[in-house]
Structures are given as structure tokens and as C-alpha cells.
Short mmCIF file of C-alpha atoms in Angstrom, two decimals:
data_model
loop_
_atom_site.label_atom_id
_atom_site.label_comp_id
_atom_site.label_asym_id
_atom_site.label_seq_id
_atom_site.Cartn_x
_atom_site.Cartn_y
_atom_site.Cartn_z
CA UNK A 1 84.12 121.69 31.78
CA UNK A 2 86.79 119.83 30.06
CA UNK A 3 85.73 118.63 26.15
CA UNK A 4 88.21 116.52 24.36
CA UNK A 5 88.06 117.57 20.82
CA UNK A 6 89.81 114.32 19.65
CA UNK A 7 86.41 112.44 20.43
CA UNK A 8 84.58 112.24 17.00
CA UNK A 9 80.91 111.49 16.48
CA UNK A 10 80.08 108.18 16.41
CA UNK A 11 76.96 106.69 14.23
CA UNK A 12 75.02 103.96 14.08
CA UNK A 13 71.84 102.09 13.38
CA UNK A 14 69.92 100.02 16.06
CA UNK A 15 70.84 96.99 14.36
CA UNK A 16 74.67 97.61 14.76
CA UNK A 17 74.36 97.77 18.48
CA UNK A 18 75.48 95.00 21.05
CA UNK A 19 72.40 92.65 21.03
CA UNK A 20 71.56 90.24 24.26
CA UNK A 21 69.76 87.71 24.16
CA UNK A 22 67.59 86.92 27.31
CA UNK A 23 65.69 84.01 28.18
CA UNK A 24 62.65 86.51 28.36
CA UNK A 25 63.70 88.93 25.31
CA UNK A 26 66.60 90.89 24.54
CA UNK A 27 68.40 94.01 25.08
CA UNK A 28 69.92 95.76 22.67
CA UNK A 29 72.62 98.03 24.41
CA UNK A 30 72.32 101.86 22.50
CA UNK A 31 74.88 102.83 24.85
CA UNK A 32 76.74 100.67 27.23
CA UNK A 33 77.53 103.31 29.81
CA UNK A 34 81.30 104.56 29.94
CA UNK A 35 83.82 107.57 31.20
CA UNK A 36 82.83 109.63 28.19
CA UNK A 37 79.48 108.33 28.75
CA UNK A 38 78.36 107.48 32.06
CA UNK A 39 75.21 105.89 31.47
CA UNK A 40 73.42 103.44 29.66
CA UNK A 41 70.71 102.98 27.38
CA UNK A 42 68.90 100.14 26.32
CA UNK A 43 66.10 99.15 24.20
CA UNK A 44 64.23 96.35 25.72
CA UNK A 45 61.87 93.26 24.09
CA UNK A 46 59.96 91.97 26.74
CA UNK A 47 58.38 88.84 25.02
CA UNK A 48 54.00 88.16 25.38
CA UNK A 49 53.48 85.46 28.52
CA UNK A 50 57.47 86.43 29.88
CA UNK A 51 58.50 87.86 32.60
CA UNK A 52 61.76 89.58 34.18
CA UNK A 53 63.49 88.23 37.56
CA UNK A 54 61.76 89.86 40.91
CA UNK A 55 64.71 91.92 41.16
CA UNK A 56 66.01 94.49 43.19
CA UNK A 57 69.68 96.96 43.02
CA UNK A 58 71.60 98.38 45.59
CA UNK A 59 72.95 100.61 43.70
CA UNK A 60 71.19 101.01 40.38
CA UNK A 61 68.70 103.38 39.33
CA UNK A 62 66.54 103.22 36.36
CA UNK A 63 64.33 105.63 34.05
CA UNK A 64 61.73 103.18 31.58
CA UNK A 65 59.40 104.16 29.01
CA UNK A 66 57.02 101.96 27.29
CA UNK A 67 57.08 102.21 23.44
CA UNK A 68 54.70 99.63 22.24
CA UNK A 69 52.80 96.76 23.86
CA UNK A 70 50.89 96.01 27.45
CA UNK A 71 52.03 94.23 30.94
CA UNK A 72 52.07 95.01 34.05
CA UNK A 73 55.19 96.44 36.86
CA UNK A 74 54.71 94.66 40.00
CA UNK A 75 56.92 96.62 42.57
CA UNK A 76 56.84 97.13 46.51
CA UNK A 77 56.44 100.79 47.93
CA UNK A 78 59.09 100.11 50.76
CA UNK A 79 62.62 100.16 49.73
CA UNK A 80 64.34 96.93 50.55
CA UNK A 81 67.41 96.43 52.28
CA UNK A 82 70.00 95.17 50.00
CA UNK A 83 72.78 94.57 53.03
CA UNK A 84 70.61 92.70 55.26
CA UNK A 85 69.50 90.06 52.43
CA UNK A 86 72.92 89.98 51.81
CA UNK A 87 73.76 89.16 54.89
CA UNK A 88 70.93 86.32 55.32
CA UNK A 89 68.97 88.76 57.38
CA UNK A 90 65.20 88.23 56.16
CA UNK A 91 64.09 84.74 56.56
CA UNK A 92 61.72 83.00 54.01
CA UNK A 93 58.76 84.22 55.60
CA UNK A 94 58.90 87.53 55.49
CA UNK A 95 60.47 87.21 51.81
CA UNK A 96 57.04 85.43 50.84
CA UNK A 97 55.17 88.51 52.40
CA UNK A 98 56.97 91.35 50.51
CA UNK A 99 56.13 88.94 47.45
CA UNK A 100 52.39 88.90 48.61
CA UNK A 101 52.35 92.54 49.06
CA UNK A 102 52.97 93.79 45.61
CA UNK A 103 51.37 96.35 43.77
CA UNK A 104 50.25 96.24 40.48
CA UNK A 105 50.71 98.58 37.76
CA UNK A 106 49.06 98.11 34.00
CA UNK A 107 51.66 99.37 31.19
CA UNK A 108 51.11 100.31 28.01
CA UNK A 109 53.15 103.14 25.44
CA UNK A 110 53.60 106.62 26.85
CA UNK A 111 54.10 105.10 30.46
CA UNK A 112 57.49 106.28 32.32
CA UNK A 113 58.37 104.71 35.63
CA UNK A 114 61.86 105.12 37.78
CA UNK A 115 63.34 102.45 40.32
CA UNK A 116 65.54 104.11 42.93
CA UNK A 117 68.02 101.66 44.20
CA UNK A 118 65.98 99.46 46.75
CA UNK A 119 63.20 99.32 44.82
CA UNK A 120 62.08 95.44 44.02
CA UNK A 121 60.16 95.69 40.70
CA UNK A 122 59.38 93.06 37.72
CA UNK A 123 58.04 93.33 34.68
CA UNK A 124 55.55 91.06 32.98
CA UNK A 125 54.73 91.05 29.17
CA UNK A 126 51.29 90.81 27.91
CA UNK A 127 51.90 91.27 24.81
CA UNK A 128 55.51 92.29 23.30
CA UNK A 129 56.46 94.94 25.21
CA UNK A 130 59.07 97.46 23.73
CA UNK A 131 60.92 99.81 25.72
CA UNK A 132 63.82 102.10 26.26
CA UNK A 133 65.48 102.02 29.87
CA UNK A 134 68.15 104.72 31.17
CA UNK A 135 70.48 103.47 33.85
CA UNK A 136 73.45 104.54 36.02
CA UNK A 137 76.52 102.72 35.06
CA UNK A 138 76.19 99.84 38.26
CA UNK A 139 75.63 96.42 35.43
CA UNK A 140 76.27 93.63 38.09
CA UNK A 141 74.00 94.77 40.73
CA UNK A 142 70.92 93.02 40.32
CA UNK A 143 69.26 91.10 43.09
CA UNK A 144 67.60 88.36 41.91
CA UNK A 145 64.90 87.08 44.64
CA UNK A 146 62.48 84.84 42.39
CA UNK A 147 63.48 84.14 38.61
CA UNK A 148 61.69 81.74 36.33
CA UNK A 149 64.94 80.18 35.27
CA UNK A 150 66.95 80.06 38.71
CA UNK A 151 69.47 82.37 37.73
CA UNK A 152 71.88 83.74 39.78
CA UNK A 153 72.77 87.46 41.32
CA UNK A 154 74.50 89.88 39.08
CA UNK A 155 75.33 89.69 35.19
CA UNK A 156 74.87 87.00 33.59
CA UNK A 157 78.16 86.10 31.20
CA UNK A 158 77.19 83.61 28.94
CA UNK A 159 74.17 85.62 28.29
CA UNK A 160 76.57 88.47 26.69
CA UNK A 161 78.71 86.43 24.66
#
């Protein structure tokens, strides 16, 4: 183990962090995943009647636990493949049947869930849902194959302005 002494303790209050605004929410970034650090943590506002982007990573793996409110995780018990939707290898059809074969999960605080890269998963709020969400470092791969506002693949810029 290497430790670089030089590296002083840094302190902060919630409020202080990087805050995102999402179309659904926000995400306020605890720790923004970095060499020192590398992964990040977020604390998540999933807004009553939103939802997030059906969504799937290639990469990415997540840890979430619910702090306060209900909703549901919709998510699909076979892993996807990333590289063939990439490559315009499932047609419209079948996408509409992995969308029809969803299961459903009710959330409320206490919950933890993981999503292994290739798992498609969304989140829907039924009332505010707060939570905290531990991620490997990989911030552009997201997968977006239905979202309520047509956005595209991958981080969204002028949402972290």
C-alpha cells in the first residue's frame, strides 16, 4: 500500500456538494469518483409520479439503498447485451418484449438492490424517493432504451452545468 501523506481531510456538508438537476430529481454528487477515490457516491431525489430512463450499462455497476419514500424497480433477470444493441442487433420487437417482461419490485427505506453491468433497471417514484447509490467510476455509460424526455445515450452535459 502506498498512502500519500500530503492528502489532507477534506469536509463538507451535503449542501456544499455538486448538485444536478434532473428532469426527474437531482443528484447530489458526495463523491464524484476519482484516482484517490475510485468511486462514486450519490444521494438521489427521485420526485412522486417520475421516473428514471429504462436504462442499462455496459460497464457500470451499482449498490442503492432507499432512505425515505416508496416506488417501485422494474428490472429484467437476463443480462442484456450491450454490444449487440450497439451494433443494431435486436430489432424493435424483441426490444418491446424485454419491456413486457419486467419484473416488479415495491421499494421503500431499508431496501438495498445492486445492478451488475447488463442489468436493464428503472426506477419509479411514488412518493419522493431518497436514496444513496454507490457506483464504479464508468459516468457515460448509460443505455438509454425508453426515456420520458427522449434523451440521448451517455451523460448528459447541459444537465451538469
Amino acid at each position: 500500500l502506498h498512502f500519500n501523506y500530503s492528502m489532507t481531510v477534506e469536509i463538507q456538508t451535503i449542501e456544499q456538494v455538486k448538485t444536478v438537476t434532473k428532469p426527474w430529481g437531482q443528484e447530489k454528487w458526495i463523491q464524484p469518483g476519482s484516482s484517490q477515490y475510485p468511486f462514486v457516491l450519490k444521494e438521489l431525489t427521485l420526485l412522486a409520479g417520475q421516473r428514471t430512463s429504462l436504462q442499462v450499462h455496459e460497464y457500470k455497476s451499482e449498490s442503492i439503498i432507499i432512505l425515505k419514500g416508496t416506488g417501485s424497480l422494474l428490472h429484467h433477470k437476463k443480462l442484456f447485451d450491450c454490444q449487440r444493441f450497439q451494433a443494431n442487433g435486436y430489432n424493435e420487437e424483441e426490444l418491446l418484449e424485454l419491456i413486457g417482461d419486467l419484473q416488479s419490485v415495491r421499494l421503500s427505506p431499508g431496501m438495498v438492490f445492486h445492478t451488475p453491468p447488463g442489468t436493464v433497471h428503472r426506477m419509479i417514484a411514488k412518493t419522493d424517493l431518497v436514496y444513496i447509490e454507490a457506483s464504479t467510476t464508468e459516468l457515460d455509460d448509460v443505455i438509454r432504451l425508453q426515456d420520458d424526455r427522449k434523451r440521448p445515450h451517455g451523460k448528459i452535459d447541459s444537465e451538469h452545468k
